[in-house]
Coordinates of C-alpha atoms and ligand atoms in Angstrom, one line a residue:
Chain A
X1 CA 14.2 -1.3 3.1
X2 CA 16.5 1.2 5.4
X3 CA 15.5 4.3 6.2
X4 CA 16.5 7.4 8.3
X5 CA 14.6 10.5 9.0
X6 CA 14.3 13.1 11.4
X7 CA 11.2 13.4 13.5
X8 CA 10.4 16.3 16.1
X9 CA 13.9 16.8 16.2
X10 CA 14.5 13.3 17.0
X11 CA 16.8 11.0 14.5
X12 CA 15.1 7.2 13.7
X13 CA 16.2 4.4 11.2
X14 CA 14.0 1.5 10.6
X15 CA 14.3 -1.5 8.0
X16 CA 10.4 -0.9 6.3
X17 CA 8.7 -2.4 3.6
X18 CA 8.3 0.0 0.3
X19 CA 4.7 0.1 0.6
X20 CA 4.5 1.1 4.2
X21 CA 2.9 4.7 4.4
X22 CA 4.1 7.5 6.0
X23 CA 1.4 8.1 8.0
X24 CA 1.6 4.3 9.3
X25 CA 5.4 4.6 9.8
X26 CA 4.6 7.5 11.8
X27 CA 1.6 6.1 14.2
X28 CA 2.5 2.4 14.4
X29 CA 6.5 2.1 14.0
X30 CA 7.2 5.5 15.9
X31 CA 4.1 5.3 18.1
X32 CA 3.5 9.0 17.4
X33 CA -0.6 8.4 17.3
X34 CA -1.7 12.4 17.1
X35 CA -1.6 12.1 13.7
X36 CA -4.7 10.7 12.1
X37 CA -6.1 8.6 9.2
X38 CA -9.4 9.8 8.2
X39 CA -10.4 9.1 4.5
X40 CA -6.9 7.6 3.8
X41 CA -7.4 8.6 0.3
X42 CA -6.0 12.2 0.1
X43 CA -8.9 14.3 0.8
X44 CA -9.7 15.0 4.5
X45 CA -6.2 16.0 5.8
X46 CA -6.4 14.6 8.7
X47 CA -2.9 12.8 8.4
X48 CA -1.3 16.2 7.5
X49 CA 2.4 16.8 8.6
X50 CA 5.5 19.1 8.0
X51 CA 7.8 17.2 5.4
X52 CA 10.8 19.3 4.6
X53 CA 8.6 22.6 5.7
X54 CA 5.8 21.7 3.7
X55 CA 2.3 20.4 4.8
X56 CA 1.7 17.0 3.0
X57 CA -0.8 14.1 3.2
X58 CA 1.0 11.7 5.1
X59 CA -1.5 9.0 4.1
X60 CA -0.4 9.4 0.2
X61 CA 3.5 9.3 0.6
X62 CA 5.3 6.2 1.1
X63 CA 7.8 6.2 4.0
X64 CA 10.8 5.3 1.9
X65 CA 9.8 8.8 0.1
X66 CA 10.7 10.1 3.2
X67 CA 13.9 8.8 3.5
X68 CA 16.4 11.8 4.9
X69 CA 13.7 14.0 5.7
X70 CA 12.6 16.5 8.5
X71 CA 9.2 15.6 9.4
X72 CA 7.2 17.3 12.1
X73 CA 4.0 16.3 13.6
X74 CA 1.6 17.4 15.8
X75 CA 3.5 16.2 19.0
X76 CA 6.4 18.3 18.1
X77 CA 4.7 21.5 18.2
X78 CA 4.7 22.4 21.9
X79 CA 7.9 23.5 23.4
X80 CA 8.7 22.2 27.3
X81 CA 4.9 21.9 28.0
X82 CA 3.9 25.3 26.7
X83 CA 1.3 25.0 23.7
X84 CA 2.4 26.7 20.6
X85 CA 0.3 29.6 19.2
X86 CA -1.6 28.0 16.7
X87 CA -2.8 25.5 19.4
X88 CA -3.6 28.0 22.0
X89 CA -5.8 29.6 19.3
X90 CA -7.2 26.5 18.8
X91 CA -7.8 26.1 22.6
X92 CA -9.2 29.8 23.2
X93 CA -11.3 29.8 20.1
X94 CA -12.4 26.8 20.7
X95 CA -11.8 25.3 17.4
X96 CA -12.6 21.6 17.9
X97 CA -15.1 19.6 19.1
X98 CA -14.5 16.1 18.7
X99 CA -10.7 16.7 17.7
X100 CA -10.0 14.4 14.9
X101 CA -9.3 16.8 12.4
X102 CA -7.2 19.1 14.9
X103 CA -3.6 17.9 14.5
X104 CA -4.3 18.0 10.5
X105 CA -5.6 21.5 10.8
X106 CA -2.9 22.4 12.9
X107 CA -0.3 21.5 10.7
X108 CA -1.7 22.7 8.2
X109 CA -2.1 25.8 9.7
X110 CA 1.8 25.7 10.6
X111 CA 2.6 25.9 6.5
X112 CA -0.1 28.8 5.8
X113 CA 1.0 30.9 8.3
X114 CA 4.9 30.5 7.4
X115 CA 3.9 31.7 3.7
X116 CA 1.4 34.2 4.7
X117 CA 1.5 35.3 8.2
X118 CA -1.3 37.8 7.9
X119 CA -3.9 35.9 5.8
X120 CA -7.7 37.6 5.3
X121 CA -10.2 35.3 6.1
X122 CA -10.6 34.2 2.5
X123 CA -6.8 33.3 2.4
X124 CA -7.7 31.0 5.6
X125 CA -10.4 29.3 4.1
X126 CA -8.5 28.6 0.8
X127 CA -5.3 27.1 3.1
X128 CA -7.4 24.7 5.0
X129 CA -9.5 23.3 2.1
X130 CA -7.7 20.2 2.1
X131 CA -8.9 19.5 5.7
X132 CA -12.2 18.4 6.6
X133 CA -14.0 19.2 9.8
X134 CA -17.5 17.1 10.5
X135 CA -18.2 19.3 13.6
X136 CA -17.4 22.8 13.7
X137 CA -18.6 24.2 10.5
X138 CA -15.3 26.1 10.1
X139 CA -16.2 29.2 12.1
X140 CA -14.0 28.6 15.0
X141 CA -11.4 27.1 13.2
X142 CA -10.9 30.4 11.1
X143 CA -11.1 32.0 14.4
X144 CA -8.3 30.0 16.0
X145 CA -6.1 30.5 13.0
X146 CA -6.5 34.3 12.9
X147 CA -5.7 34.0 16.8
X148 CA -2.7 32.3 16.0
X149 CA -1.7 34.7 13.3
X150 CA -2.3 37.9 15.6
X151 CA -0.1 35.7 18.4
X152 CA 2.6 34.8 16.2
X153 CA 3.0 38.1 14.6
X154 CA 2.8 40.0 18.2
X155 CA -0.1 42.3 17.5
X156 CA -2.2 40.6 19.9
X157 CA -5.7 42.6 19.7
Chain B
X1 CA -5.3 0.5 2.1
X2 CA -2.0 -0.8 1.1
X3 CA -0.5 -0.9 -2.3
X4 CA 0.7 -4.3 -3.8
X5 CA 3.9 -5.4 -2.9
X6 CA 6.7 -3.7 -5.2
X7 CA 10.6 -2.6 -5.1
X8 CA 11.8 1.0 -4.9
X9 CA 14.7 2.5 -5.9
X10 CA 15.3 6.2 -6.0
X11 CA 18.4 6.9 -8.6
X12 CA 20.6 9.9 -8.5
X13 CA 20.9 10.4 -12.5
X14 CA 19.0 10.6 -15.1
X15 CA 20.7 8.1 -17.0
X16 CA 20.8 5.6 -14.3
X17 CA 16.7 6.1 -14.2
X18 CA 16.6 5.3 -18.0
X19 CA 18.5 2.4 -17.5
X20 CA 16.6 0.8 -14.9
X21 CA 13.3 1.9 -16.6
X22 CA 14.4 0.1 -19.9
X23 CA 15.7 -3.1 -18.0
X24 CA 12.1 -3.4 -16.3
X25 CA 10.5 -4.8 -19.3
X26 CA 7.7 -2.5 -18.9
X27 CA 6.9 -3.3 -15.3
X28 CA 8.3 -0.3 -13.8
X29 CA 6.5 3.0 -13.0
X30 CA 8.4 6.2 -12.2
X31 CA 7.0 8.4 -9.1
X32 CA 7.3 11.7 -8.7
X33 CA 4.9 13.5 -6.4
X34 CA 3.0 10.3 -6.3
X35 CA -0.3 12.1 -5.9
X36 CA -2.1 10.5 -8.9
X37 CA -0.2 7.0 -8.9
X38 CA -0.4 6.4 -5.1
X39 CA -3.7 6.6 -4.9
X40 CA -4.2 4.4 -8.0
X41 CA -1.7 2.2 -6.7
X42 CA -3.9 1.6 -3.2
X43 CA -6.8 0.8 -5.0
X44 CA -4.9 -1.7 -7.1
X45 CA -5.7 0.0 -10.2
X46 CA -1.9 0.2 -10.8
X47 CA 0.4 -2.7 -9.8
X48 CA 3.6 -1.9 -11.1
X49 CA 6.6 -4.2 -9.8
X50 CA 8.8 -1.6 -9.2
X51 CA 8.7 2.2 -8.7
X52 CA 11.4 4.5 -9.6
X53 CA 11.5 7.5 -7.6
X54 CA 13.0 10.2 -9.8
X55 CA 13.1 13.3 -7.4
X56 CA 16.6 12.6 -6.4
X57 CA 17.6 13.3 -10.0
X58 CA 19.5 16.7 -10.3
X59 CA 18.4 19.8 -13.0
X60 CA 14.5 18.9 -13.3
X61 CA 13.6 21.4 -10.5
X62 CA 14.1 24.8 -12.0
X63 CA 11.9 27.6 -13.4
X64 CA 13.8 29.4 -15.8
X65 CA 12.6 32.8 -18.2
X66 CA 14.3 34.0 -21.3
X67 CA 13.7 35.7 -24.6
X68 CA 12.0 32.6 -25.6
X69 CA 9.9 31.9 -23.3
X70 CA 9.4 29.6 -19.7
X71 CA 11.3 26.5 -18.8
X72 CA 10.1 24.2 -16.1
X73 CA 11.7 21.2 -15.0
X74 CA 9.4 18.2 -14.6
X75 CA 10.0 18.0 -10.6
X76 CA 8.7 21.7 -10.3
X77 CA 5.8 21.4 -7.8
X78 CA 2.2 23.2 -8.5
X79 CA 3.2 24.9 -5.2
X80 CA 6.4 26.4 -6.5
X81 CA 4.6 27.3 -10.0
X82 CA 2.0 29.2 -8.0
X83 CA 4.4 31.1 -5.9
X84 CA 6.4 32.2 -8.7
X85 CA 6.4 35.9 -9.5
X86 CA 8.3 34.9 -12.7
X87 CA 5.4 32.4 -14.0
X88 CA 2.7 34.8 -12.5
X89 CA 4.4 37.5 -15.2
X90 CA 5.6 35.1 -17.9
X91 CA 2.0 33.1 -18.1
X92 CA -0.8 34.3 -15.6
X93 CA -3.0 31.2 -16.9
X94 CA -0.4 28.9 -15.5
X95 CA -0.3 30.6 -12.2
X96 CA -4.2 30.7 -11.5
X97 CA -4.3 26.7 -12.8
X98 CA -1.5 25.8 -10.7
X99 CA -3.1 27.7 -7.5
X100 CA -6.5 25.9 -8.0
X101 CA -4.9 22.6 -8.2
X102 CA -6.4 20.4 -5.4
X103 CA -5.3 21.7 -2.2
X104 CA -2.3 23.3 -0.2
X105 CA -1.0 19.7 0.7
X106 CA -1.6 18.3 -3.0
X107 CA -0.1 21.3 -4.6
X108 CA 3.0 20.8 -2.0
X109 CA 3.4 17.0 -3.7
X110 CA 1.9 17.1 -7.3
X111 CA 4.6 18.0 -10.2
X112 CA 3.9 19.6 -13.3
X113 CA 5.8 16.6 -15.1
X114 CA 3.4 14.3 -13.4
X115 CA 0.5 16.1 -14.0
X116 CA 0.9 16.5 -17.6
X117 CA 2.3 12.5 -18.0
X118 CA -0.6 11.6 -15.9
X119 CA -3.1 12.8 -18.6
X120 CA -5.9 13.1 -16.2
X121 CA -9.0 13.8 -17.9
X122 CA -10.1 16.7 -15.0
X123 CA -6.0 17.6 -14.6
X124 CA -5.8 21.8 -14.7
X125 CA -2.3 21.9 -16.1
X126 CA -3.0 19.7 -19.5
X127 CA -5.6 22.4 -20.6
X128 CA -2.5 25.4 -19.8
X129 CA -0.2 23.4 -22.0
X130 CA -2.3 23.1 -24.8
X131 CA -3.7 26.9 -24.5
X132 CA 0.0 28.1 -24.4
X133 CA 1.0 25.6 -27.2
X134 CA 4.0 24.4 -25.0
X135 CA 6.3 21.6 -25.7
X136 CA 7.7 19.0 -23.5
X137 CA 11.5 17.5 -23.9
X138 CA 11.3 13.6 -23.2
X139 CA 14.7 11.7 -22.9
X140 CA 14.8 8.1 -23.7
X141 CA 17.6 5.4 -24.1
X142 CA 18.4 6.9 -27.6
X143 CA 18.3 10.5 -26.7
X144 CA 16.4 13.3 -26.6
X145 CA 13.1 14.4 -28.4
X146 CA 10.8 17.2 -28.2
X147 CA 6.6 16.7 -28.2
X148 CA 4.4 19.3 -28.9
X149 CA 1.3 19.9 -27.2
X150 CA -0.9 19.1 -29.8
X151 CA 0.4 15.6 -30.3
X152 CA 1.2 15.3 -26.5
X153 CA -2.3 13.9 -24.9
X154 CA -3.4 10.5 -26.8
X155 CA -6.3 9.6 -24.9
X156 CA -7.5 9.1 -21.0
X157 CA -4.5 8.6 -18.9
X158 CA -2.5 8.1 -22.0
X159 CA -0.1 10.7 -23.7
X160 CA 2.7 10.2 -26.7
X161 CA 5.3 9.4 -24.4
X162 CA 6.8 6.0 -24.5
X163 CA 7.0 3.5 -21.6
X164 CA 10.7 4.1 -21.4
X165 CA 10.9 7.7 -21.7
X166 CA 11.2 10.2 -18.8
X167 CA 9.6 13.9 -19.4
X168 CA 12.6 16.4 -18.1
X169 CA 11.4 20.0 -19.1
X170 CA 8.6 21.5 -20.3
X171 CA 8.5 24.5 -22.3
X172 CA 5.9 27.8 -22.9
X173 CA 6.7 29.8 -25.3
X174 CA 6.9 33.6 -24.9
X175 CA 3.7 35.6 -25.2
X176 CA 3.1 37.7 -28.1
X177 CA 2.7 41.3 -27.5
X178 CA -0.8 42.2 -26.9
X179 CA -1.5 38.8 -25.5
X180 CA -3.7 38.3 -22.4
X181 CA -4.3 34.6 -21.1
X182 CA -6.8 33.4 -18.1
X183 CA -7.6 30.0 -16.5
X184 CA -11.3 29.9 -15.2
X185 CA -12.1 26.6 -13.4
X186 CA -15.3 24.8 -12.0
X187 CA -14.3 22.3 -9.6
X188 CA -15.7 19.7 -7.6
X189 CA -16.2 21.2 -4.2
X190 CA -14.7 17.7 -2.5
X191 CA -12.2 16.6 -4.5
X192 CA -11.2 20.2 -6.4
X193 CA -10.6 18.5 -9.6
X194 CA -11.9 20.5 -12.5
X195 CA -15.7 19.3 -13.6
X196 CA -14.5 22.1 -16.4
X197 CA -11.4 24.2 -16.5
X198 CA -10.6 26.3 -19.5
X199 CA -7.6 27.9 -20.0
X200 CA -7.5 30.7 -22.7
X201 CA -4.8 33.1 -24.6
X202 CA -5.9 35.8 -26.7
X203 CA -4.0 38.3 -29.1
X204 CA -5.2 41.3 -30.5
X205 CA -4.1 43.1 -33.2
X206 CA -3.3 46.9 -33.8
X207 CA -7.0 47.6 -34.9
X208 CA -8.4 46.1 -31.5
X209 CA -9.7 42.7 -33.1
X210 CA -8.7 39.3 -32.0
X211 CA -5.7 38.3 -34.0
X212 CA -5.5 35.2 -32.6
X213 CA -7.4 32.9 -30.0
X214 CA -6.0 29.6 -28.4
X215 CA -8.6 27.9 -26.2
X216 CA -7.9 24.6 -24.6
X217 CA -10.9 22.7 -22.5
X218 CA -10.4 20.2 -19.6
X219 CA -12.7 17.8 -17.1
X220 CA -15.2 17.5 -19.7
X221 CA -13.9 14.7 -22.4
X222 CA -11.4 11.8 -21.8
X223 CA -8.6 14.1 -22.2
X224 CA -7.8 17.7 -22.3
X225 CA -8.8 19.3 -25.6
X226 CA -8.3 22.6 -28.0
X227 CA -11.6 24.0 -28.9
X228 CA -10.7 24.8 -32.4
X229 CA -14.3 25.6 -33.5
X230 CA -14.2 28.3 -30.9
X231 CA -10.9 29.4 -31.9
X232 CA -11.6 30.1 -35.8
X233 CA -14.9 31.6 -34.5
X234 CA -12.7 34.2 -32.9
X235 CA -10.0 35.0 -35.5
X236 CA -10.7 38.6 -37.0
X237 CA -13.5 39.7 -34.4
X238 CA -13.9 41.6 -31.8
X239 CA -15.2 41.1 -28.3
X240 CA -18.8 40.5 -29.3
X241 CA -18.3 37.6 -30.8
X242 CA -16.9 35.7 -27.5
X243 CA -20.6 34.8 -26.5
X244 CA -21.3 32.8 -29.7
X245 CA -17.7 31.8 -30.2
X246 CA -18.1 30.1 -26.6
X247 CA -20.9 28.2 -27.6
X248 CA -18.8 26.0 -29.8
X249 CA -16.6 24.8 -26.6
X250 CA -18.0 21.4 -26.6
X251 CA -18.8 20.8 -29.9
X252 CA -17.8 17.1 -31.5
X253 CA -16.6 16.5 -28.1
X254 CA -18.0 12.9 -26.6
X255 CA -18.9 14.4 -22.7
X256 CA -17.9 12.4 -19.4
X257 CA -21.1 11.4 -18.0
X258 CA -20.6 10.2 -14.2
X259 CA -21.9 10.7 -11.0
X260 CA -20.3 13.9 -10.7
X261 CA -22.0 15.5 -13.6
X262 CA -24.2 14.5 -17.0
X263 CA -22.9 14.9 -20.2
X264 CA -25.2 17.8 -20.9
X265 CA -24.1 19.7 -17.7
X266 CA -20.4 19.2 -18.8
X267 CA -21.2 21.1 -21.9
X268 CA -23.0 23.5 -20.7
X269 CA -19.8 24.5 -18.1
X270 CA -17.7 24.1 -21.2
X271 CA -19.6 27.2 -22.4
X272 CA -19.9 29.1 -19.5
X273 CA -16.3 28.7 -18.4
X274 CA -14.8 29.2 -21.8
X275 CA -17.0 32.5 -22.1
X276 CA -15.6 33.7 -18.7
X277 CA -11.9 32.5 -19.4
X278 CA -11.9 34.3 -22.7
X279 CA -13.7 37.6 -21.7
X280 CA -10.5 37.9 -19.0
X281 CA -8.3 36.9 -21.3
X282 CA -9.3 39.4 -23.8
X283 CA -9.7 42.2 -21.0
X284 CA -5.9 41.3 -20.3
X285 CA -4.7 41.8 -24.0
X286 CA -6.4 45.0 -24.2
X287 CA -4.7 46.2 -21.0
Ligands
FAD1 C1 -7.0 15.2 -3.6 C2 -6.2 15.0 -4.8 C3 -7.0 16.2 -5.5 C4 -6.4 16.5 -7.0 N1 -6.9 17.9 -7.3 C5 -6.5 17.9 -8.2 C6 -6.7 19.1 -9.0 O1 -7.7 19.7 -8.9 N2 -6.1 19.2 -10.2 C7 -5.5 18.7 -11.0 O2 -5.0 18.9 -11.9 N3 -4.8 17.6 -10.4 C8 -5.1 17.3 -9.2 N4 -4.9 16.1 -8.3 C9 -3.7 15.3 -8.8 C10 -2.1 15.9 -8.7 O3 -2.1 17.2 -8.7 C11 -1.4 14.9 -8.8 O4 -0.1 15.3 -8.3 C12 -0.4 15.2 -10.5 O5 -1.7 14.9 -11.4 C13 0.4 14.1 -10.5 O6 1.5 14.9 -10.2 P1 2.7 13.8 -9.2 O7 3.8 14.3 -9.4 O8 1.9 13.3 -8.1 O9 2.8 12.6 -10.1 P2 2.8 10.8 -9.9 O10 1.8 10.5 -8.9 O11 3.9 10.7 -9.0 O12 2.6 10.1 -11.5 C14 1.8 10.1 -12.1 C15 2.0 9.5 -13.6 O13 3.1 10.0 -14.3 C16 4.0 9.4 -14.5 N5 5.2 10.3 -14.1 C17 5.5 10.8 -13.2 N6 6.5 11.9 -13.7 C18 7.0 11.6 -14.9 C19 8.1 11.7 -15.3 N7 8.8 13.2 -15.4 N8 8.3 11.6 -16.8 C20 7.9 10.6 -17.4 N9 6.4 9.9 -16.5 C21 6.1 10.6 -15.4 C22 4.0 8.4 -13.5 O14 4.8 7.3 -14.0 C23 2.8 8.2 -12.9 O15 2.1 7.3 -14.0 C24 -5.4 16.0 -7.1 C25 -5.0 14.9 -6.2 C26 -5.3 14.7 -5.1 C27 -4.6 13.0 -4.3
FES2 S1 -6.1 10.2 6.0 FE1 -4.9 11.5 4.8 S2 -5.9 13.0 3.4 FE2 -7.5 11.4 5.0
FES3 S1 -13.7 18.8 15.3 FE1 -14.4 16.9 14.6 S2 -13.8 16.7 12.7 FE2 -13.3 18.8 13.6

C-alpha cells in the first residue's frame, strides 16, 4: 500500500505492507535508527516519536496509520548542529547512562513541555510514566527535564 | 513482532465503513487507536483479514456539553478527555479516570469508543460509563440504536455491539443537583492497567442523607460491573454507612485470579477503593 508522510520536515513516499509497524518503517526503511525498539509491547517507551504533535509509541502503530502524518524523531531535534534544550538538559544533568531509553524519554518530554512548560517534579514523573529506564533511577532524568523547562521558558537559574 | 497479514482500508464516511464491515462477513475488525487491538494482533491473539480504520470518519471526535449532559464522539482520545475543562466540570470522575489510563503516549492514541467496545476487564472507562448510567449510540446497516450502560458489557472482551455495528457516540446524562463523582484506582505499576478501579456517583438529599449512589468496579471480575449491594446499602443513609456498604463491593463476583493479584486480594482492593471513591464523591456532593 502506498503511503506518504513527513518525517523531520522531509517528505517520504513508499509502498509498504499494511502490517509494517511505524517503528520499523522509521528504522529499517528510512534508516533513522535513533528511535529504538525495547519491549515491542507498548510498555517501555523506547520507540516514542511525535506524531501530529503528540508523543506516541511507534511499536503500536502501523506505518499505514501514519499515512499523511507529520512525524518527528530524535534526529529532527537539533538545529544546525546545535542540540535542542531538552538534549542539552540530558547532557548537562547526566540524564543517561547506556542511552537506550534516551531518545524516547526526550520525545516524550517534547510533548510534556509543550502542554505544561513548567511542570512540578510530580508532573514530570507522571509525564514519563510510559518510559522505562533501567540505568539511571530516573533522578537525573527528572533534573534534565527541569533544566530543559527552565531553558525553554528563558528562566535559566 | 509482526501481526499476521491483513488488508487495510481507511474509509472516509460512516456509510462506507458500514458497507465494508458487512461485506467482510465477520472477517474484518474496526481499528481506532489500535492500542488494544494491535498488541493482540502482534501476539496473534487476533488475526482479522481486514482492518477498517475509522479515524478518517468525520464527526466522531467532538466533546459536547448541553443541558442534557455530555456527548463524546467515539474517536475522542483519552488525552483529549483528560485535558478537557468541559469534561472536568460536567463529570469529574471521567476526567480522573481518563487521566489515569496507561501513560501519556497510550492516552494520546486510545479512544473512548475503543475503550468501551473492547470491554477489557481492567479498562478504566467502562466503570465510569456504568456509574454515570450512560448510553452509547451504535450505527448498523439498518440504522441507529441506543444501548444503555447496564446492558452494554456482556462478558470478557464482549459487548452488546453486533459484529457489523459501529459505536459512534457516548452519552453521559447531566448530573442531578448535589451529586459528587470520583474515580479511585489501584494500578499495576508496570502496565498501569487497573488491578481495581472504582467509579462512584453520589447524590445527597435535602437532609444531607444519601438519596442515590451508583458504584461501578473494574479490574476485579471478567467485566466492569455495578456494585448493587453497595448502592442499596447507601440509599437513605449518611456518611457513617460508607464503611459497611463498601464491604459489599465484591459480593457475588467471581474475582480474577492471576499472576498480578489473587482473587482474595482483588476483593480486598475492591472494598478499599470503593470506600475511597465513595468518600470523595460524598464530600464533593456536600460541597
Ligand atoms: C501499555 C498500555 C497500557 C494501557 N493501560 C490502560 C489503562 O490503564 N486503562 C485502560 O482503560 N486502558 C489501558 N490501555 C488500553 C488503551 O486505553 C486502549 O487504547 C483502549 O482500551 C482501546 O482504545 P483504542 O482506540 O486503542 O481501540 P482499538 O485497539 O483500536 O480497538 C479495540 C477494540 O474495539 C473495537 N472498536 C474500536 N472502536 C470502535 C467503535 N467506534 N465501534 C465499534 N468497535 C470499535 C475494535 O474493533 C477492537 O476490537 C492500555 C494500553 C496499553 C498499550
Ligand atoms: S518498544 Fe515500543 S513501547 Fe517498548
Ligand atoms: S540510560 Fe540506560 S535505559 Fe535509560
